[in-house]
Short mmCIF file of C-alpha atoms and ligand atoms in Angstrom, two decimals:
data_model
loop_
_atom_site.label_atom_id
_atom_site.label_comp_id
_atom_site.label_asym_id
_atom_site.label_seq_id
_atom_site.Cartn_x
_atom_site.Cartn_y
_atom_site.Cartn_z
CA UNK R 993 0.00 0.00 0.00
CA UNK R 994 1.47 3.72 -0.83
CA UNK R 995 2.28 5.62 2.05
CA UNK R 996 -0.55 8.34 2.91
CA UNK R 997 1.10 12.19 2.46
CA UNK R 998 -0.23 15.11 4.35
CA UNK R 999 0.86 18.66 3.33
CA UNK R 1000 0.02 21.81 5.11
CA UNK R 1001 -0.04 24.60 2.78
CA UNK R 1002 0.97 28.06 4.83
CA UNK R 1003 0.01 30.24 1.89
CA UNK R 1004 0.68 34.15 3.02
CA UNK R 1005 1.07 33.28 6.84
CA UNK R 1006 3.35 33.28 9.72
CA UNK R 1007 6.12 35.27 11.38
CA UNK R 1008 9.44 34.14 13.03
CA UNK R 1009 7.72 33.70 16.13
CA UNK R 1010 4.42 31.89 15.07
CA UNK R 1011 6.00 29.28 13.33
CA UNK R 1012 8.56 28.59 15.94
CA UNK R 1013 5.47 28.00 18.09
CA UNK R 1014 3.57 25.85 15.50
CA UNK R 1015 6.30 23.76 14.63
CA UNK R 1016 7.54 22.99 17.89
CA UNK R 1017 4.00 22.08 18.41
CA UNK R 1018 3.87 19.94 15.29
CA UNK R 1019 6.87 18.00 16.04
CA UNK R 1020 6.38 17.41 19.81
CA UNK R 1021 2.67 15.82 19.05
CA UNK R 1022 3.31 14.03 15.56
CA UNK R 1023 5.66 11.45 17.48
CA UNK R 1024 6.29 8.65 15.01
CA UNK R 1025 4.03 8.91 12.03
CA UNK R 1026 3.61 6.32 9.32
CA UNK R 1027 2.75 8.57 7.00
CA UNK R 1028 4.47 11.27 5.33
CA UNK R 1029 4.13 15.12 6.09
CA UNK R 1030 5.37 18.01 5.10
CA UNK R 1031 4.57 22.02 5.49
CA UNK R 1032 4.71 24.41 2.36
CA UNK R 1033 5.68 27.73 4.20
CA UNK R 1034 6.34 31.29 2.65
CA UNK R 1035 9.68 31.28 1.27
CA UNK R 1036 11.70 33.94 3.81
CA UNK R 1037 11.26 31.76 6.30
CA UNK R 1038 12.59 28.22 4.58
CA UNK R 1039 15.85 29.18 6.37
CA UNK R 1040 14.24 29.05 10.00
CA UNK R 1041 11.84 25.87 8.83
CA UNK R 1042 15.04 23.70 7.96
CA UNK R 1043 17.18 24.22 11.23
CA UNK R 1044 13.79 23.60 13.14
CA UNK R 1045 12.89 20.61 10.57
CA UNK R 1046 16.62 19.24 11.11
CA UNK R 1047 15.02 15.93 12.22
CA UNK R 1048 13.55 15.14 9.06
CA UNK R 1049 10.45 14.13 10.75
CA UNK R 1050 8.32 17.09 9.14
CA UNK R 1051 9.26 17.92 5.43
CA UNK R 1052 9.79 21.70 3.97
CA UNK R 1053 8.16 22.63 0.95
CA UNK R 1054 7.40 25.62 -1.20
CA UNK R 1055 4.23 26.91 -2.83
CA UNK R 1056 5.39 27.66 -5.83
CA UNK R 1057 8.90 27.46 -7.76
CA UNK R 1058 10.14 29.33 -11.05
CA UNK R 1059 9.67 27.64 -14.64
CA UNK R 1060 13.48 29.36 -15.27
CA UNK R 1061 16.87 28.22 -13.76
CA UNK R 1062 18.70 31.59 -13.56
CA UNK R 1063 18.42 35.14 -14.77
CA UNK R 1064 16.50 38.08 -15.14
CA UNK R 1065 13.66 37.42 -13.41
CA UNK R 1066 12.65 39.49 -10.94
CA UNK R 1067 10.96 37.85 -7.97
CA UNK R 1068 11.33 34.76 -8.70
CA UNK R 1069 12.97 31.87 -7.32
CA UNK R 1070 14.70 29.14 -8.53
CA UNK R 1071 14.67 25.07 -8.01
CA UNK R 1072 18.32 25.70 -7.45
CA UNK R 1073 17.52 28.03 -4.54
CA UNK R 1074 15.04 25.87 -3.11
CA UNK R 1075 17.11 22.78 -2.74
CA UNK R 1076 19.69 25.04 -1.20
CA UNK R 1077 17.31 25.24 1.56
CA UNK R 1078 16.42 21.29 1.77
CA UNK R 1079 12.74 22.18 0.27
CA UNK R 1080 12.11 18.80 -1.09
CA UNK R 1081 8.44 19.55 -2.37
CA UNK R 1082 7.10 22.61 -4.25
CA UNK R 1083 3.35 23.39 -5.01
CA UNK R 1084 2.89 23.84 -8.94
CA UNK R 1085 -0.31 25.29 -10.23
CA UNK R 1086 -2.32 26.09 -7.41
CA UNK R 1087 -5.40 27.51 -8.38
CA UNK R 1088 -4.42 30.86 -6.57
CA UNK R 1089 -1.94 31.28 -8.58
CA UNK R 1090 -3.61 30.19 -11.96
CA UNK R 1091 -6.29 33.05 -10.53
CA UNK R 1092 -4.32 36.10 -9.47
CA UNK R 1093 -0.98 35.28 -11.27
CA UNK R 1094 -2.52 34.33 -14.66
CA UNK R 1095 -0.69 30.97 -14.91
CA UNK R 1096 -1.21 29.06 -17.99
CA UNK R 1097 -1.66 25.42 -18.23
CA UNK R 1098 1.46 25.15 -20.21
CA UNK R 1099 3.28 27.41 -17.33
CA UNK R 1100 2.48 25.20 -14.96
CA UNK R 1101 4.04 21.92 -17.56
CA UNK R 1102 7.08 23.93 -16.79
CA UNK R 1103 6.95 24.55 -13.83
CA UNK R 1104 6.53 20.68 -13.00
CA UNK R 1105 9.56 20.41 -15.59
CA UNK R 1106 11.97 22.52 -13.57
CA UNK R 1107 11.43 21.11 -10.57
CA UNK R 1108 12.07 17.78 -11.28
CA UNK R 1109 15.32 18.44 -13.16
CA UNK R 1110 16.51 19.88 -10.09
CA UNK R 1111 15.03 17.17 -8.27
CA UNK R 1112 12.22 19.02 -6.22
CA UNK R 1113 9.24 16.95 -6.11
CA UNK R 1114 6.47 19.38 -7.37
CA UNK R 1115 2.39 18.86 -5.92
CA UNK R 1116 0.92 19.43 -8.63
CA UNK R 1117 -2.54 21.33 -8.69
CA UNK R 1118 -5.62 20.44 -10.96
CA UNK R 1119 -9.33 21.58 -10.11
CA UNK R 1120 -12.85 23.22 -11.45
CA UNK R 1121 -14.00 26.20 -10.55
CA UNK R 1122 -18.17 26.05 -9.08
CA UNK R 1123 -19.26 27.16 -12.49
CA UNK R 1124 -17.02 24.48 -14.09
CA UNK R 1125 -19.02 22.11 -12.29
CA UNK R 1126 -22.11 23.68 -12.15
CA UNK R 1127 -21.75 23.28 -16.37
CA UNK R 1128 -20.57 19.26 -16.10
CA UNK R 1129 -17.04 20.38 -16.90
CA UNK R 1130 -14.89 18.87 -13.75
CA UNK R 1131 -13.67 15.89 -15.81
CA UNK R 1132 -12.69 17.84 -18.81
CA UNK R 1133 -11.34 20.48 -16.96
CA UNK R 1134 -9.50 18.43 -15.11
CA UNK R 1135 -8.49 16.22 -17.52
CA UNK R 1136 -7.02 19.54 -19.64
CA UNK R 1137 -4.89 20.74 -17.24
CA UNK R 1138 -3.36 17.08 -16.31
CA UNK R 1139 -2.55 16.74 -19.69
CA UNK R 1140 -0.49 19.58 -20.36
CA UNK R 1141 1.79 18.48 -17.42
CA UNK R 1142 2.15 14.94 -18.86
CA UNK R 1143 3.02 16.31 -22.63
CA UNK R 1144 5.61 18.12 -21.06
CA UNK R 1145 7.10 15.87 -18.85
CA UNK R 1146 7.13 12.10 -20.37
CA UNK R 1147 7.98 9.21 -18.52
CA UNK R 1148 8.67 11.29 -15.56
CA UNK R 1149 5.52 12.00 -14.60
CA UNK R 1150 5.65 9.24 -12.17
CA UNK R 1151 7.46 11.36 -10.04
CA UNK R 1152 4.80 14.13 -9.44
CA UNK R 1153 2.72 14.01 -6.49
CA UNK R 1154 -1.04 15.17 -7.92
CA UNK R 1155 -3.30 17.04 -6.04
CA UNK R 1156 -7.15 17.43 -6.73
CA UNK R 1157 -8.72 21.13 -5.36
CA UNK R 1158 -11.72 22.11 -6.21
CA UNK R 1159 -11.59 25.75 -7.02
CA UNK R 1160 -15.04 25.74 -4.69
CA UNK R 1161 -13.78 23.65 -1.94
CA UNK R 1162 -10.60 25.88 -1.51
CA UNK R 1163 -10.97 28.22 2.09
CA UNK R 1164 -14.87 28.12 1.61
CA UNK R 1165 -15.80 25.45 4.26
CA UNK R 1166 -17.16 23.61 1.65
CA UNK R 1167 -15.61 19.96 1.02
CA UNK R 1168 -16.01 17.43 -2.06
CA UNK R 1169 -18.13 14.65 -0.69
CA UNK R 1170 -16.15 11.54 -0.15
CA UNK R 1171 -17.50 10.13 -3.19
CA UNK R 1172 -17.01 12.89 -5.45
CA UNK R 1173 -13.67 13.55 -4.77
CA UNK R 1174 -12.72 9.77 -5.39
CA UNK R 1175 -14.83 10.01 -8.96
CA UNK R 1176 -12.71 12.65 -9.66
CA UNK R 1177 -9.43 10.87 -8.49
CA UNK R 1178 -9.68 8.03 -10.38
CA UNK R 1179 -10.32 9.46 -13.62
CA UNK R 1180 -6.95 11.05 -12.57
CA UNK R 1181 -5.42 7.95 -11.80
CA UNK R 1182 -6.54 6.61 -15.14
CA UNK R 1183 -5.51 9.01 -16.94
CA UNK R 1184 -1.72 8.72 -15.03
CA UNK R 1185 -2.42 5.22 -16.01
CA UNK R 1186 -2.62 5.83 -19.69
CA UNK R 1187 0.75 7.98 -19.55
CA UNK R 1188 2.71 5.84 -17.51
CA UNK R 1189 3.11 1.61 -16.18
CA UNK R 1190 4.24 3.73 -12.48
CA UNK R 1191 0.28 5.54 -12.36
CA UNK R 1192 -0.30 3.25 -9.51
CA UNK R 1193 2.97 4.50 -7.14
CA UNK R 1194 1.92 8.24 -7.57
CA UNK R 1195 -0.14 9.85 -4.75
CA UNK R 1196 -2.90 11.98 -5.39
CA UNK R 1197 -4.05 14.29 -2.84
CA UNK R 1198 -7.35 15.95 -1.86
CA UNK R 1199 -7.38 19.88 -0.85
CA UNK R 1200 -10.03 21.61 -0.28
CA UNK R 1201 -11.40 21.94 3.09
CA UNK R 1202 -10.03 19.26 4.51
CA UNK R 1203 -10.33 18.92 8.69
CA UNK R 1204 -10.01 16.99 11.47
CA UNK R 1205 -13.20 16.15 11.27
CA UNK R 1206 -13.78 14.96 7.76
CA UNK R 1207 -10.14 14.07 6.72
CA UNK R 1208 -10.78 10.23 7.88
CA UNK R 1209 -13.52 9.75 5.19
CA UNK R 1210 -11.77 11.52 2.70
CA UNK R 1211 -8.25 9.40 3.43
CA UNK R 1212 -10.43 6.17 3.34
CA UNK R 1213 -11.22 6.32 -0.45
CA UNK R 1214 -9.47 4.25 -2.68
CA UNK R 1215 -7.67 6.75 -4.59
CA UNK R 1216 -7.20 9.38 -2.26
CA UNK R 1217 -3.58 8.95 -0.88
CA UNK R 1218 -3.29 12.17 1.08
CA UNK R 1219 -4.33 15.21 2.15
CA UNK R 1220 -3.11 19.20 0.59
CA UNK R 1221 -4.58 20.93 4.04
CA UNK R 1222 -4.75 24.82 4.01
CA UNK R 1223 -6.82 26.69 7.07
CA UNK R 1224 -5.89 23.43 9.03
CA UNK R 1225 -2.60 22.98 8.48
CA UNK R 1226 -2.33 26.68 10.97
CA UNK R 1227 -3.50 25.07 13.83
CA UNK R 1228 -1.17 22.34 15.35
CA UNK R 1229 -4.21 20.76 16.96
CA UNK R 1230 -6.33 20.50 13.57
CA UNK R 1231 -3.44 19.39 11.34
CA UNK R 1232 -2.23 16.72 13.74
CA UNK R 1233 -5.70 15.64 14.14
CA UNK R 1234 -5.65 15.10 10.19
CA UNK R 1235 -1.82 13.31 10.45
CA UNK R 1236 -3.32 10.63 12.96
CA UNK R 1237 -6.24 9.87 10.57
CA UNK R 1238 -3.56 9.57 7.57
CA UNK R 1239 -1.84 6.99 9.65
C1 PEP B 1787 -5.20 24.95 -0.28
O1 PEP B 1787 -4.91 26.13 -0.20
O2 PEP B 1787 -4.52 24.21 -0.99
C2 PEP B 1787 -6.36 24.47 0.48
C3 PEP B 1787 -6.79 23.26 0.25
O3 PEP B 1787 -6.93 25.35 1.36
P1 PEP B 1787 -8.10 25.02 2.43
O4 PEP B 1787 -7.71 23.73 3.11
O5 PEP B 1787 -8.06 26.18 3.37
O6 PEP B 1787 -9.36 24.90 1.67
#
């Protein structure tokens, strides 16, 4: 069975002081977990995250990493520069910054590309917006923005980690039902399984609302293999409470 992998994603939060607090609190109640976990925190502070993450029990990511490797490009930052800091995960594609940044499908291909040839594992974010739904769209929607990644990237896209987050379910309290989040994941997985023989190894994660209190369901579907937790992943309590029902 694939190891379960729970993500916090920070977004634009924290200070030197709050996240010394939250991840002392993290790694004094996750004990041993037999699952994976890592937090995605604002980049200033990846310095501070990996002397307090020494242990390796928690892993650092980012939430978002540059399609370029060097150069003229102001405010970005580079694969390079994130493994300098021991990030070993970076968020590609999430719909906030599809929204407000304007990136493409075919950015975020490259995105994926450049992190993997610098060997950062990106999280890699596909999801409909309400009125995508609302107009039967999810799976071709879905299926659209998948597919651009996989062009680009070949036979290594068996070393993404996917994450489905619907545009709805993302900070509004509202949450995929169990069962449509899993239809959704394994037309995923199929098509993964249709671009590679490894579809079966990659881990596809739900975001979107996920809590301590409905994470268990969620984690219990078949192709659900983890968890990409915003609001919750703030509060020590609520994201350990979502680790333990990974486990
Ligand atoms: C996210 O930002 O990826 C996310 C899933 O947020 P939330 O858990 O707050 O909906």
């Amino acid at each position: 069975m694939k190891k379960k992998l729970i993500v916090g994603n920070w977004k634009m939060n924290g200070s030197l002081a709050a996240n010394q607090a939250l991840l002392q609190a993290l790694l004094a109640g996750m004990g041993q977990s037999a699952c994976g976990v890592a937090v995605c925190v604002p980049a200033p502070y990846w310095a501070q995250a990996q002397v307090l993450l020494a242990s390796g029990a928690i892993d650092l990511g980012a939430q978002d990493v540059s399609q370029h490797a060097v150069g003229a490009f102001t405010g970005e930052v580079s694969p390079a520069m994130l493994k300098e800091f021991g990030v070993r995960y970076a968020i590609v594609g999430h719909s906030e910054r599809r929204q407000y940044h304007g990136e493409t499908d075919a950015v975020v291909a490259l995105k994926t590309q450049s992190a993997l040839a610098a060997g950062i594992t990106p999280i890699v974010c596909v999801g409909e917006t309400l009125a995508e739904r609302e107009a039967g769209k999810t799976e071709e929607v879905v299926k659209r923005q998948l597919a651009a990644v996989v062009h680009t990237n070949g036979h290594c896209i068996s070393e993404i980690v996917l994450a489905y987050e619907p545009v709805w379910a993302i900070g509004t309290g509202l949450t995929a039902t169990p069962e449509q989040a899993q239809q959704v994941h394994a037309l995923l997985r199929a098509q993964l399984q249709a671009a590679t023989s490894h579809a079966d190894r990659i881990q596809i994660l739900y975001g979107g609302s996920m809590n301590a209190g409905n994470a268990a369901q969620l984690l219990a579907q078949t192709d659900i293999d983890g968890g990409l937790v915003g609001g919750a992943s703030l509060k020590a309590v609520d994201f350990l409470a979502i680790v333990s029902a990974a486990q």
